[in-house]
Structure formats: C-alpha cells, structure tokens
Amino acid sequence: DAGITQSPRHKVTETGTPVTLRCHQTENHRYMYWYRQDPGHGLRLIHYSYGVKDTDKGEVSDGYSVSRSKTEDFLLTLESATSSQTSVYFCAISGITGANVLTFGAGSRLTVL
Amino acid sequence: QKEVEQNSGPLSVPEGAIASLNCTYSDRGSQSFFWYRQYSGKSPELIMSIYSNGDKEDGRFTAQLNKASQYVSLLIRDSQPSDSATYLCAVRWGNYQLIWGAGTKLIIKP
C-alpha cells in the first residue's frame, strides 16, 4: 500500500450521520477511484476522478459524493449514512492513461448501525 | 449491462498441481483484461494483464485470452499454499472503468 493511504481504516457510525473517507496518494497519479466491496459482488465503482476537480459517477454513486481539490487527496462523503452503505471501501490510483494498472489502498471498513 | 462472471468457488487444488481459474465477459469490444489477487482482509493486487489473444506467461502464472469466446483464464503452475487467495478478474470498459467479477476463492491444500 506504499504511496496510498486511506483514513479512517475502521469506522462505526449511526444511520443518518455524515461520514467522510479520505484517500491520500504520494505518487502524483492523475486517476483516483473509490470502490466498495461486498460479499458476493465484485468491486463496484462509486466515483472516480481524472484530475483536480474533475470527477464522474460510477455504477453505484447514489448516496455518495466526492471531491478532489488537490492531486493527492480524494474524499468520499456519505451525506447521510444508511445500513446499506455498510461495506469495505477501497481507494485506488492509476498513473497510466485510463483504467489499467490500479494500485489499491488498504481499505476502510465502515459499519452503519 | 457489462458483466464479468467468475465461479465463486472455493476451488480446492493440491499443492504442486495446476490451478485453473476462469472468467467470462459480456462486452465483445473489451480490449484489456486483468487478474488481481486478494488475500483475506487485504486489498487487491495486480498479478497479470493481457491484451491480445493467446497466452501470456509470467513465472508460474499464465493468462489465456480468447476474445472470440469471450473468456480469459489464469493458470497457476506448481501451486503453493501461499497462492490461497481470492482471484479477481477485471475487464476494462471505456477509458476509466474496470468491470469486476466477484472473484474465485482458491484453496491450495498441502
């Protein structure tokens, strides 16, 4: 996980509270991604960024927002957490044009009670 | 709907044998294919990429691609207990996105 860190690594929160997960990279990579991983599902893309202030929705973006004000930071916000958002969240970076080789962070385990 | 399908397993293979993992995909136009390995409680890591029909070898790993049949496979020779993990197949879609299979859990029995 060198060069990419996620925080917090574990969080327990209550339904209806806002939550922000942070992804920080030191690789100066252009592309950053937020995925969620749930049992029985592949990694599912929530949002991605292809540059500072350039973001777009993935396949499961409802209930999530993102921001990227600096190359190194990509924030994922759950405005009002729900139990269905209990999951493991992975940030990934890619320095090659498009979605080729992804390097993942260690993951953030979020539990919404 | 872009889909990537994998047998969830678990696939149990004796140590020293060949493990064969398979993946099928729905988008006939896909050009880039990847195998990631994920140990329990850890993040995925890339082990192989393949872009052209045929075989690509890297050490004990061989990726095989057949675009006409829309499948990609991963062979692991001389399987070791350290190969026990979940193997994720991913297919590139457009410029920025990968579509992922749910993964196959591989167990190597000593």
mmCIF file with all atom_site columns, C-alpha atoms in Angstrom:
data_model
loop_
_atom_site.group_PDB
_atom_site.id
_atom_site.type_symbol
_atom_site.label_atom_id
_atom_site.label_alt_id
_atom_site.label_comp_id
_atom_site.label_asym_id
_atom_site.label_entity_id
_atom_site.label_seq_id
_atom_site.pdbx_PDB_ins_code
_atom_site.Cartn_x
_atom_site.Cartn_y
_atom_site.Cartn_z
_atom_site.occupancy
_atom_site.B_iso_or_equiv
_atom_site.pdbx_formal_charge
_atom_site.auth_seq_id
_atom_site.auth_comp_id
_atom_site.auth_asym_id
_atom_site.auth_atom_id
_atom_site.pdbx_PDB_model_num
ATOM 1   C CA . ASP A 1 1   ? 0.000   0.000   0.000   1.00 0.00 ? 1   ASP A CA 1
ATOM 2   C CA . ALA A 1 2   ? 3.008   2.247   -0.312  1.00 0.00 ? 2   ALA A CA 1
ATOM 3   C CA . GLY A 1 3   ? 2.097   5.647   -1.739  1.00 0.00 ? 3   GLY A CA 1
ATOM 4   C CA . ILE A 1 4   ? -1.598  5.460   -0.987  1.00 0.00 ? 4   ILE A CA 1
ATOM 5   C CA . THR A 1 5   ? -3.239  5.706   2.399   1.00 0.00 ? 5   THR A CA 1
ATOM 6   C CA . GLN A 1 6   ? -6.850  5.606   3.486   1.00 0.00 ? 6   GLN A CA 1
ATOM 7   C CA . SER A 1 7   ? -8.352  7.005   6.643   1.00 0.00 ? 7   SER A CA 1
ATOM 8   C CA . PRO A 1 8   ? -10.010 6.026   8.793   1.00 0.00 ? 8   PRO A CA 1
ATOM 9   C CA . ARG A 1 9   ? -9.330  2.316   8.457   1.00 0.00 ? 9   ARG A CA 1
ATOM 10  C CA . HIS A 1 10  ? -12.308 1.395   10.574  1.00 0.00 ? 10  HIS A CA 1
ATOM 11  C CA . LYS A 1 11  ? -15.394 3.379   11.458  1.00 0.00 ? 11  LYS A CA 1
ATOM 12  C CA . VAL A 1 12  ? -18.675 2.605   13.158  1.00 0.00 ? 12  VAL A CA 1
ATOM 13  C CA . THR A 1 13  ? -21.410 5.171   12.817  1.00 0.00 ? 13  THR A CA 1
ATOM 14  C CA . GLU A 1 14  ? -25.152 5.513   13.125  1.00 0.00 ? 14  GLU A CA 1
ATOM 15  C CA . THR A 1 15  ? -27.761 5.793   10.430  1.00 0.00 ? 15  THR A CA 1
ATOM 16  C CA . GLY A 1 16  ? -28.275 9.357   9.280   1.00 0.00 ? 16  GLY A CA 1
ATOM 17  C CA . THR A 1 17  ? -24.850 10.683  10.217  1.00 0.00 ? 17  THR A CA 1
ATOM 18  C CA . PRO A 1 18  ? -22.429 12.096  7.651   1.00 0.00 ? 18  PRO A CA 1
ATOM 19  C CA . VAL A 1 19  ? -19.206 10.215  7.014   1.00 0.00 ? 19  VAL A CA 1
ATOM 20  C CA . THR A 1 20  ? -16.098 11.226  5.081   1.00 0.00 ? 20  THR A CA 1
ATOM 21  C CA . LEU A 1 21  ? -13.415 8.812   3.977   1.00 0.00 ? 21  LEU A CA 1
ATOM 22  C CA . ARG A 1 22  ? -10.092 10.149  2.841   1.00 0.00 ? 22  ARG A CA 1
ATOM 23  C CA . CYS A 1 23  ? -7.677  8.818   0.272   1.00 0.00 ? 23  CYS A CA 1
ATOM 24  C CA . HIS A 1 24  ? -4.200  10.322  0.099   1.00 0.00 ? 24  HIS A CA 1
ATOM 25  C CA . GLN A 1 25  ? -1.561  9.478   -2.501  1.00 0.00 ? 25  GLN A CA 1
ATOM 26  C CA . THR A 1 26  ? 2.057   10.478  -2.852  1.00 0.00 ? 26  THR A CA 1
ATOM 27  C CA . GLU A 1 27  ? 2.500   9.118   -6.395  1.00 0.00 ? 27  GLU A CA 1
ATOM 28  C CA . ASN A 1 28  ? 1.194   12.200  -8.221  1.00 0.00 ? 28  ASN A CA 1
ATOM 29  C CA . HIS A 1 29  ? -1.133  9.925   -10.204 1.00 0.00 ? 29  HIS A CA 1
ATOM 30  C CA . ARG A 1 30  ? -3.866  11.528  -12.252 1.00 0.00 ? 30  ARG A CA 1
ATOM 31  C CA . TYR A 1 31  ? -6.590  8.952   -11.770 1.00 0.00 ? 31  TYR A CA 1
ATOM 32  C CA . MET A 1 32  ? -8.216  8.093   -8.471  1.00 0.00 ? 32  MET A CA 1
ATOM 33  C CA . TYR A 1 33  ? -11.138 5.788   -7.754  1.00 0.00 ? 33  TYR A CA 1
ATOM 34  C CA . TRP A 1 34  ? -13.463 4.838   -4.933  1.00 0.00 ? 34  TRP A CA 1
ATOM 35  C CA . TYR A 1 35  ? -14.830 1.306   -4.883  1.00 0.00 ? 35  TYR A CA 1
ATOM 36  C CA . ARG A 1 36  ? -16.953 -0.625  -2.460  1.00 0.00 ? 36  ARG A CA 1
ATOM 37  C CA . GLN A 1 37  ? -16.635 -4.353  -1.939  1.00 0.00 ? 37  GLN A CA 1
ATOM 38  C CA . ASP A 1 38  ? -19.424 -6.519  -0.586  1.00 0.00 ? 38  ASP A CA 1
ATOM 39  C CA . PRO A 1 39  ? -19.675 -10.314 -0.263  1.00 0.00 ? 39  PRO A CA 1
ATOM 40  C CA . GLY A 1 40  ? -20.900 -11.897 -3.476  1.00 0.00 ? 40  GLY A CA 1
ATOM 41  C CA . HIS A 1 41  ? -20.232 -8.775  -5.507  1.00 0.00 ? 41  HIS A CA 1
ATOM 42  C CA . GLY A 1 42  ? -17.261 -7.684  -7.455  1.00 0.00 ? 42  GLY A CA 1
ATOM 43  C CA . LEU A 1 43  ? -15.657 -4.381  -6.724  1.00 0.00 ? 43  LEU A CA 1
ATOM 44  C CA . ARG A 1 44  ? -18.172 -1.719  -7.679  1.00 0.00 ? 44  ARG A CA 1
ATOM 45  C CA . LEU A 1 45  ? -17.110 1.739   -8.729  1.00 0.00 ? 45  LEU A CA 1
ATOM 46  C CA . ILE A 1 46  ? -18.666 4.585   -6.774  1.00 0.00 ? 46  ILE A CA 1
ATOM 47  C CA . HIS A 1 47  ? -16.934 7.635   -8.227  1.00 0.00 ? 47  HIS A CA 1
ATOM 48  C CA . TYR A 1 48  ? -13.697 8.357   -9.988  1.00 0.00 ? 48  TYR A CA 1
ATOM 49  C CA . SER A 1 49  ? -11.522 11.351  -10.731 1.00 0.00 ? 49  SER A CA 1
ATOM 50  C CA . TYR A 1 50  ? -9.391  12.088  -13.761 1.00 0.00 ? 50  TYR A CA 1
ATOM 51  C CA . GLY A 1 51  ? -7.876  15.287  -12.424 1.00 0.00 ? 51  GLY A CA 1
ATOM 52  C CA . VAL A 1 52  ? -8.245  18.039  -9.856  1.00 0.00 ? 52  VAL A CA 1
ATOM 53  C CA . LYS A 1 53  ? -11.912 18.984  -9.638  1.00 0.00 ? 53  LYS A CA 1
ATOM 54  C CA . ASP A 1 54  ? -12.704 16.502  -12.434 1.00 0.00 ? 54  ASP A CA 1
ATOM 55  C CA . THR A 1 55  ? -14.900 13.718  -11.149 1.00 0.00 ? 55  THR A CA 1
ATOM 56  C CA . ASP A 1 56  ? -17.590 11.443  -12.505 1.00 0.00 ? 56  ASP A CA 1
ATOM 57  C CA . LYS A 1 57  ? -20.080 8.897   -11.283 1.00 0.00 ? 57  LYS A CA 1
ATOM 58  C CA . GLY A 1 58  ? -19.571 5.172   -11.270 1.00 0.00 ? 58  GLY A CA 1
ATOM 59  C CA . GLU A 1 59  ? -22.155 2.418   -11.234 1.00 0.00 ? 59  GLU A CA 1
ATOM 60  C CA . VAL A 1 60  ? -23.226 2.816   -7.561  1.00 0.00 ? 60  VAL A CA 1
ATOM 61  C CA . SER A 1 61  ? -22.958 6.554   -6.926  1.00 0.00 ? 61  SER A CA 1
ATOM 62  C CA . ASP A 1 62  ? -26.339 7.185   -5.281  1.00 0.00 ? 62  ASP A CA 1
ATOM 63  C CA . GLY A 1 63  ? -25.882 8.433   -1.717  1.00 0.00 ? 63  GLY A CA 1
ATOM 64  C CA . TYR A 1 64  ? -22.213 9.305   -2.243  1.00 0.00 ? 64  TYR A CA 1
ATOM 65  C CA . SER A 1 65  ? -20.363 12.445  -3.245  1.00 0.00 ? 65  SER A CA 1
ATOM 66  C CA . VAL A 1 66  ? -16.682 13.098  -3.850  1.00 0.00 ? 66  VAL A CA 1
ATOM 67  C CA . SER A 1 67  ? -14.273 15.973  -4.003  1.00 0.00 ? 67  SER A CA 1
ATOM 68  C CA . ARG A 1 68  ? -10.764 16.376  -5.277  1.00 0.00 ? 68  ARG A CA 1
ATOM 69  C CA . SER A 1 69  ? -9.272  19.777  -4.578  1.00 0.00 ? 69  SER A CA 1
ATOM 70  C CA . LYS A 1 70  ? -5.667  18.590  -4.760  1.00 0.00 ? 70  LYS A CA 1
ATOM 71  C CA . THR A 1 71  ? -3.950  15.925  -6.837  1.00 0.00 ? 71  THR A CA 1
ATOM 72  C CA . GLU A 1 72  ? -3.084  13.925  -3.747  1.00 0.00 ? 72  GLU A CA 1
ATOM 73  C CA . ASP A 1 73  ? -6.455  13.844  -1.984  1.00 0.00 ? 73  ASP A CA 1
ATOM 74  C CA . PHE A 1 74  ? -9.748  12.255  -2.978  1.00 0.00 ? 74  PHE A CA 1
ATOM 75  C CA . LEU A 1 75  ? -12.565 12.417  -0.446  1.00 0.00 ? 75  LEU A CA 1
ATOM 76  C CA . LEU A 1 76  ? -15.657 10.228  -0.371  1.00 0.00 ? 76  LEU A CA 1
ATOM 77  C CA . THR A 1 77  ? -18.637 11.567  1.578   1.00 0.00 ? 77  THR A CA 1
ATOM 78  C CA . LEU A 1 78  ? -21.775 9.793   2.664   1.00 0.00 ? 78  LEU A CA 1
ATOM 79  C CA . GLU A 1 79  ? -24.126 12.676  3.357   1.00 0.00 ? 79  GLU A CA 1
ATOM 80  C CA . SER A 1 80  ? -26.499 10.590  5.464   1.00 0.00 ? 80  SER A CA 1
ATOM 81  C CA . ALA A 1 81  ? -25.239 7.077   6.068   1.00 0.00 ? 81  ALA A CA 1
ATOM 82  C CA . THR A 1 82  ? -27.601 4.119   5.709   1.00 0.00 ? 82  THR A CA 1
ATOM 83  C CA . SER A 1 83  ? -27.169 0.488   6.737   1.00 0.00 ? 83  SER A CA 1
ATOM 84  C CA . SER A 1 84  ? -26.882 -0.491  3.056   1.00 0.00 ? 84  SER A CA 1
ATOM 85  C CA . GLN A 1 85  ? -23.669 1.502   2.926   1.00 0.00 ? 85  GLN A CA 1
ATOM 86  C CA . THR A 1 86  ? -22.000 -0.841  5.398   1.00 0.00 ? 86  THR A CA 1
ATOM 87  C CA . SER A 1 87  ? -19.100 -2.115  3.329   1.00 0.00 ? 87  SER A CA 1
ATOM 88  C CA . VAL A 1 88  ? -15.382 -2.117  2.771   1.00 0.00 ? 88  VAL A CA 1
ATOM 89  C CA . TYR A 1 89  ? -14.308 0.892   0.757   1.00 0.00 ? 89  TYR A CA 1
ATOM 90  C CA . PHE A 1 90  ? -11.177 0.851   -1.356  1.00 0.00 ? 90  PHE A CA 1
ATOM 91  C CA . CYS A 1 91  ? -9.423  3.764   -2.919  1.00 0.00 ? 91  CYS A CA 1
ATOM 92  C CA . ALA A 1 92  ? -7.291  3.094   -5.992  1.00 0.00 ? 92  ALA A CA 1
ATOM 93  C CA . ILE A 1 93  ? -4.925  5.113   -8.120  1.00 0.00 ? 93  ILE A CA 1
ATOM 94  C CA . SER A 1 94  ? -3.702  4.789   -11.675 1.00 0.00 ? 94  SER A CA 1
ATOM 95  C CA . GLY A 1 95  ? -0.937  6.690   -13.340 1.00 0.00 ? 95  GLY A CA 1
ATOM 96  C CA . ILE A 1 96  ? -1.437  5.211   -16.789 1.00 0.00 ? 96  ILE A CA 1
ATOM 97  C CA . THR A 1 97  ? -3.946  6.610   -19.221 1.00 0.00 ? 97  THR A CA 1
ATOM 98  C CA . GLY A 1 98  ? -7.289  5.193   -18.285 1.00 0.00 ? 98  GLY A CA 1
ATOM 99  C CA . ALA A 1 99  ? -8.105  2.257   -16.066 1.00 0.00 ? 99  ALA A CA 1
ATOM 100 C CA . ASN A 1 100 ? -5.175  -0.057  -16.483 1.00 0.00 ? 100 ASN A CA 1
ATOM 101 C CA . VAL A 1 101 ? -2.959  -0.917  -13.579 1.00 0.00 ? 101 VAL A CA 1
ATOM 102 C CA . LEU A 1 102 ? -4.651  0.041   -10.341 1.00 0.00 ? 102 LEU A CA 1
ATOM 103 C CA . THR A 1 103 ? -2.893  0.289   -7.006  1.00 0.00 ? 103 THR A CA 1
ATOM 104 C CA . PHE A 1 104 ? -5.233  -0.035  -4.056  1.00 0.00 ? 104 PHE A CA 1
ATOM 105 C CA . GLY A 1 105 ? -5.191  1.403   -0.598  1.00 0.00 ? 105 GLY A CA 1
ATOM 106 C CA . ALA A 1 106 ? -5.584  -0.842  2.419   1.00 0.00 ? 106 ALA A CA 1
ATOM 107 C CA . GLY A 1 107 ? -9.336  -0.266  2.619   1.00 0.00 ? 107 GLY A CA 1
ATOM 108 C CA . SER A 1 108 ? -11.726 1.376   5.050   1.00 0.00 ? 108 SER A CA 1
ATOM 109 C CA . ARG A 1 109 ? -14.268 -0.813  6.820   1.00 0.00 ? 109 ARG A CA 1
ATOM 110 C CA . LEU A 1 110 ? -17.438 1.145   7.511   1.00 0.00 ? 110 LEU A CA 1
ATOM 111 C CA . THR A 1 111 ? -20.264 -0.149  9.672   1.00 0.00 ? 111 THR A CA 1
ATOM 112 C CA . VAL A 1 112 ? -23.525 1.783   9.780   1.00 0.00 ? 112 VAL A CA 1
ATOM 113 C CA . LEU A 1 113 ? -25.760 0.779   12.672  1.00 0.00 ? 113 LEU A CA 1
ATOM 114 C CA . GLN B 2 1   ? -25.195 -4.331  -18.966 1.00 0.00 ? 1   GLN B CA 1
ATOM 115 C CA . LYS B 2 2   ? -21.485 -5.031  -18.769 1.00 0.00 ? 2   LYS B CA 1
ATOM 116 C CA . GLU B 2 3   ? -20.868 -8.243  -16.864 1.00 0.00 ? 3   GLU B CA 1
ATOM 117 C CA . VAL B 2 4   ? -17.914 -10.301 -15.775 1.00 0.00 ? 4   VAL B CA 1
ATOM 118 C CA . GLU B 2 5   ? -18.640 -13.769 -14.450 1.00 0.00 ? 5   GLU B CA 1
ATOM 119 C CA . GLN B 2 6   ? -16.484 -15.994 -12.306 1.00 0.00 ? 6   GLN B CA 1
ATOM 120 C CA . ASN B 2 7   ? -17.179 -19.206 -10.425 1.00 0.00 ? 7   ASN B CA 1
ATOM 121 C CA . SER B 2 8   ? -17.158 -18.191 -6.774  1.00 0.00 ? 8   SER B CA 1
ATOM 122 C CA . GLY B 2 9   ? -15.577 -21.476 -5.645  1.00 0.00 ? 9   GLY B CA 1
ATOM 123 C CA . PRO B 2 10  ? -13.976 -22.390 -3.431  1.00 0.00 ? 10  PRO B CA 1
ATOM 124 C CA . LEU B 2 11  ? -11.653 -24.183 -5.811  1.00 0.00 ? 11  LEU B CA 1
ATOM 125 C CA . SER B 2 12  ? -9.515  -26.674 -3.931  1.00 0.00 ? 12  SER B CA 1
ATOM 126 C CA . VAL B 2 13  ? -6.234  -27.756 -5.543  1.00 0.00 ? 13  VAL B CA 1
ATOM 127 C CA . PRO B 2 14  ? -3.453  -29.980 -4.128  1.00 0.00 ? 14  PRO B CA 1
ATOM 128 C CA . GLU B 2 15  ? -0.086  -28.379 -3.575  1.00 0.00 ? 15  GLU B CA 1
ATOM 129 C CA . GLY B 2 16  ? 2.106   -28.712 -6.649  1.00 0.00 ? 16  GLY B CA 1
ATOM 130 C CA . ALA B 2 17  ? -0.827  -29.097 -9.066  1.00 0.00 ? 17  ALA B CA 1
ATOM 131 C CA . ILE B 2 18  ? -2.093  -26.646 -11.670 1.00 0.00 ? 18  ILE B CA 1
ATOM 132 C CA . ALA B 2 19  ? -4.892  -24.303 -10.613 1.00 0.00 ? 19  ALA B CA 1
ATOM 133 C CA . SER B 2 20  ? -7.158  -23.117 -13.415 1.00 0.00 ? 20  SER B CA 1
ATOM 134 C CA . LEU B 2 21  ? -9.343  -20.063 -12.933 1.00 0.00 ? 21  LEU B CA 1
ATOM 135 C CA . ASN B 2 22  ? -11.851 -18.897 -15.497 1.00 0.00 ? 22  ASN B CA 1
ATOM 136 C CA . CYS B 2 23  ? -13.676 -15.687 -16.313 1.00 0.00 ? 23  CYS B CA 1
ATOM 137 C CA . THR B 2 24  ? -16.220 -14.775 -18.986 1.00 0.00 ? 24  THR B CA 1
ATOM 138 C CA . TYR B 2 25  ? -17.266 -11.299 -20.020 1.00 0.00 ? 25  TYR B CA 1
ATOM 139 C CA . SER B 2 26  ? -20.191 -9.845  -21.907 1.00 0.00 ? 26  SER B CA 1
ATOM 140 C CA . ASP B 2 27  ? -18.709 -6.875  -23.782 1.00 0.00 ? 27  ASP B CA 1
ATOM 141 C CA . ARG B 2 28  ? -17.358 -8.172  -27.074 1.00 0.00 ? 28  ARG B CA 1
ATOM 142 C CA . GLY B 2 29  ? -15.498 -4.903  -27.612 1.00 0.00 ? 29  GLY B CA 1
ATOM 143 C CA . SER B 2 30  ? -13.354 -5.228  -24.486 1.00 0.00 ? 30  SER B CA 1
ATOM 144 C CA . GLN B 2 31  ? -9.626  -4.992  -25.135 1.00 0.00 ? 31  GLN B CA 1
ATOM 145 C CA . SER B 2 32  ? -7.911  -5.132  -21.754 1.00 0.00 ? 32  SER B CA 1
ATOM 146 C CA . PHE B 2 33  ? -8.106  -7.859  -19.148 1.00 0.00 ? 33  PHE B CA 1
ATOM 147 C CA . PHE B 2 34  ? -6.615  -8.188  -15.712 1.00 0.00 ? 34  PHE B CA 1
ATOM 148 C CA . TRP B 2 35  ? -6.184  -10.697 -12.914 1.00 0.00 ? 35  TRP B CA 1
ATOM 149 C CA . TYR B 2 36  ? -5.875  -9.421  -9.373  1.00 0.00 ? 36  TYR B CA 1
ATOM 150 C CA . ARG B 2 37  ? -5.166  -11.454 -6.257  1.00 0.00 ? 37  ARG B CA 1
ATOM 151 C CA . GLN B 2 38  ? -6.728  -10.576 -2.923  1.00 0.00 ? 38  GLN B CA 1
ATOM 152 C CA . TYR B 2 39  ? -5.691  -12.187 0.332   1.00 0.00 ? 39  TYR B CA 1
ATOM 153 C CA . SER B 2 40  ? -8.289  -12.295 3.078   1.00 0.00 ? 40  SER B CA 1
ATOM 154 C CA . GLY B 2 41  ? -8.609  -8.895  4.722   1.00 0.00 ? 41  GLY B CA 1
ATOM 155 C CA . LYS B 2 42  ? -6.218  -7.258  2.270   1.00 0.00 ? 42  LYS B CA 1
ATOM 156 C CA . SER B 2 43  ? -6.541  -5.127  -0.830  1.00 0.00 ? 43  SER B CA 1
ATOM 157 C CA . PRO B 2 44  ? -6.374  -6.467  -4.400  1.00 0.00 ? 44  PRO B CA 1
ATOM 158 C CA . GLU B 2 45  ? -3.018  -6.522  -6.161  1.00 0.00 ? 45  GLU B CA 1
ATOM 159 C CA . LEU B 2 46  ? -2.376  -6.939  -9.866  1.00 0.00 ? 46  LEU B CA 1
ATOM 160 C CA . ILE B 2 47  ? -0.740  -10.181 -10.918 1.00 0.00 ? 47  ILE B CA 1
ATOM 161 C CA . MET B 2 48  ? -1.351  -10.311 -14.685 1.00 0.00 ? 48  MET B CA 1
ATOM 162 C CA . SER B 2 49  ? -2.650  -8.236  -17.548 1.00 0.00 ? 49  SER B CA 1
ATOM 163 C CA . ILE B 2 50  ? -3.386  -9.456  -21.066 1.00 0.00 ? 50  ILE B CA 1
ATOM 164 C CA . TYR B 2 51  ? -4.453  -7.579  -24.163 1.00 0.00 ? 51  TYR B CA 1
ATOM 165 C CA . SER B 2 52  ? -4.021  -9.971  -27.102 1.00 0.00 ? 52  SER B CA 1
ATOM 166 C CA . ASN B 2 53  ? -5.445  -13.373 -27.917 1.00 0.00 ? 53  ASN B CA 1
ATOM 167 C CA . GLY B 2 54  ? -3.297  -16.258 -26.774 1.00 0.00 ? 54  GLY B CA 1
ATOM 168 C CA . ASP B 2 55  ? -1.129  -16.938 -23.750 1.00 0.00 ? 55  ASP B CA 1
ATOM 169 C CA . LYS B 2 56  ? 0.995   -14.651 -21.625 1.00 0.00 ? 56  LYS B CA 1
ATOM 170 C CA . GLU B 2 57  ? 3.369   -16.188 -19.119 1.00 0.00 ? 57  GLU B CA 1
ATOM 171 C CA . ASP B 2 58  ? 4.949   -14.648 -16.033 1.00 0.00 ? 58  ASP B CA 1
ATOM 172 C CA . GLY B 2 59  ? 6.747   -17.080 -13.798 1.00 0.00 ? 59  GLY B CA 1
ATOM 173 C CA . ARG B 2 60  ? 4.292   -19.669 -12.520 1.00 0.00 ? 60  ARG B CA 1
ATOM 174 C CA . PHE B 2 61  ? 1.332   -17.688 -13.877 1.00 0.00 ? 61  PHE B CA 1
ATOM 175 C CA . THR B 2 62  ? -0.134  -17.907 -17.379 1.00 0.00 ? 62  THR B CA 1
ATOM 176 C CA . ALA B 2 63  ? -3.032  -15.798 -18.570 1.00 0.00 ? 63  ALA B CA 1
ATOM 177 C CA . GLN B 2 64  ? -5.010  -17.008 -21.558 1.00 0.00 ? 64  GLN B CA 1
ATOM 178 C CA . LEU B 2 65  ? -7.332  -14.853 -23.639 1.00 0.00 ? 65  LEU B CA 1
ATOM 179 C CA . ASN B 2 66  ? -9.888  -15.922 -26.234 1.00 0.00 ? 66  ASN B CA 1
ATOM 180 C CA . LYS B 2 67  ? -11.795 -12.898 -27.479 1.00 0.00 ? 67  LYS B CA 1
ATOM 181 C CA . ALA B 2 68  ? -13.962 -14.900 -29.878 1.00 0.00 ? 68  ALA B CA 1
ATOM 182 C CA . SER B 2 69  ? -15.312 -16.953 -26.985 1.00 0.00 ? 69  SER B CA 1
ATOM 183 C CA . GLN B 2 70  ? -15.138 -14.014 -24.567 1.00 0.00 ? 70  GLN B CA 1
ATOM 184 C CA . TYR B 2 71  ? -13.224 -15.736 -21.850 1.00 0.00 ? 71  TYR B CA 1
ATOM 185 C CA . VAL B 2 72  ? -9.985  -15.192 -20.038 1.00 0.00 ? 72  VAL B CA 1
ATOM 186 C CA . SER B 2 73  ? -8.311  -17.692 -17.759 1.00 0.00 ? 73  SER B CA 1
ATOM 187 C CA . LEU B 2 74  ? -5.460  -17.821 -15.292 1.00 0.00 ? 74  LEU B CA 1
ATOM 188 C CA . LEU B 2 75  ? -3.299  -20.881 -14.767 1.00 0.00 ? 75  LEU B CA 1
ATOM 189 C CA . ILE B 2 76  ? -1.094  -21.235 -11.728 1.00 0.00 ? 76  ILE B CA 1
ATOM 190 C CA . ARG B 2 77  ? 1.545   -23.955 -12.050 1.00 0.00 ? 77  ARG B CA 1
ATOM 191 C CA . ASP B 2 78  ? 3.180   -25.697 -9.099  1.00 0.00 ? 78  ASP B CA 1
ATOM 192 C CA . SER B 2 79  ? 0.534   -24.270 -6.774  1.00 0.00 ? 79  SER B CA 1
ATOM 193 C CA . GLN B 2 80  ? 1.767   -23.258 -3.331  1.00 0.00 ? 80  GLN B CA 1
ATOM 194 C CA . PRO B 2 81  ? -0.177  -22.707 -0.105  1.00 0.00 ? 81  PRO B CA 1
ATOM 195 C CA . SER B 2 82  ? 0.735   -19.024 -0.434  1.00 0.00 ? 82  SER B CA 1
ATOM 196 C CA . ASP B 2 83  ? -1.376  -18.933 -3.607  1.00 0.00 ? 83  ASP B CA 1
ATOM 197 C CA . SER B 2 84  ? -4.500  -19.442 -1.495  1.00 0.00 ? 84  SER B CA 1
ATOM 198 C CA . ALA B 2 85  ? -6.480  -16.257 -2.046  1.00 0.00 ? 85  ALA B CA 1
ATOM 199 C CA . THR B 2 86  ? -9.414  -14.859 -3.973  1.00 0.00 ? 86  THR B CA 1
ATOM 200 C CA . TYR B 2 87  ? -8.648  -14.134 -7.617  1.00 0.00 ? 87  TYR B CA 1
ATOM 201 C CA . LEU B 2 88  ? -10.495 -11.259 -9.240  1.00 0.00 ? 88  LEU B CA 1
ATOM 202 C CA . CYS B 2 89  ? -10.982 -10.892 -12.975 1.00 0.00 ? 89  CYS B CA 1
ATOM 203 C CA . ALA B 2 90  ? -11.392 -7.359  -14.313 1.00 0.00 ? 90  ALA B CA 1
ATOM 204 C CA . VAL B 2 91  ? -12.231 -6.100  -17.789 1.00 0.00 ? 91  VAL B CA 1
ATOM 205 C CA . ARG B 2 92  ? -11.613 -2.573  -18.924 1.00 0.00 ? 92  ARG B CA 1
ATOM 206 C CA . TRP B 2 93  ? -14.641 -0.647  -20.094 1.00 0.00 ? 93  TRP B CA 1
ATOM 207 C CA . GLY B 2 94  ? -14.102 2.726   -21.741 1.00 0.00 ? 94  GLY B CA 1
ATOM 208 C CA . ASN B 2 95  ? -11.165 4.852   -20.654 1.00 0.00 ? 95  ASN B CA 1
ATOM 209 C CA . TYR B 2 96  ? -11.604 4.941   -16.945 1.00 0.00 ? 96  TYR B CA 1
ATOM 210 C CA . GLN B 2 97  ? -13.508 1.993   -15.663 1.00 0.00 ? 97  GLN B CA 1
ATOM 211 C CA . LEU B 2 98  ? -12.998 -1.645  -14.888 1.00 0.00 ? 98  LEU B CA 1
ATOM 212 C CA . ILE B 2 99  ? -15.831 -4.126  -14.561 1.00 0.00 ? 99  ILE B CA 1
ATOM 213 C CA . TRP B 2 100 ? -15.028 -6.738  -11.936 1.00 0.00 ? 100 TRP B CA 1
ATOM 214 C CA . GLY B 2 101 ? -16.042 -10.308 -11.386 1.00 0.00 ? 101 GLY B CA 1
ATOM 215 C CA . ALA B 2 102 ? -16.991 -11.358 -7.857  1.00 0.00 ? 102 ALA B CA 1
ATOM 216 C CA . GLY B 2 103 ? -13.859 -13.467 -7.565  1.00 0.00 ? 103 GLY B CA 1
ATOM 217 C CA . THR B 2 104 ? -12.930 -17.118 -7.220  1.00 0.00 ? 104 THR B CA 1
ATOM 218 C CA . LYS B 2 105 ? -11.645 -18.335 -3.876  1.00 0.00 ? 105 LYS B CA 1
ATOM 219 C CA . LEU B 2 106 ? -8.684  -20.658 -4.361  1.00 0.00 ? 106 LEU B CA 1
ATOM 220 C CA . ILE B 2 107 ? -7.511  -23.035 -1.642  1.00 0.00 ? 107 ILE B CA 1
ATOM 221 C CA . ILE B 2 108 ? -4.218  -24.865 -2.043  1.00 0.00 ? 108 ILE B CA 1
ATOM 222 C CA . LYS B 2 109 ? -4.101  -27.952 0.152   1.00 0.00 ? 109 LYS B CA 1
ATOM 223 C CA . PRO B 2 110 ? -0.667  -29.063 1.433   1.00 0.00 ? 110 PRO B CA 1
#
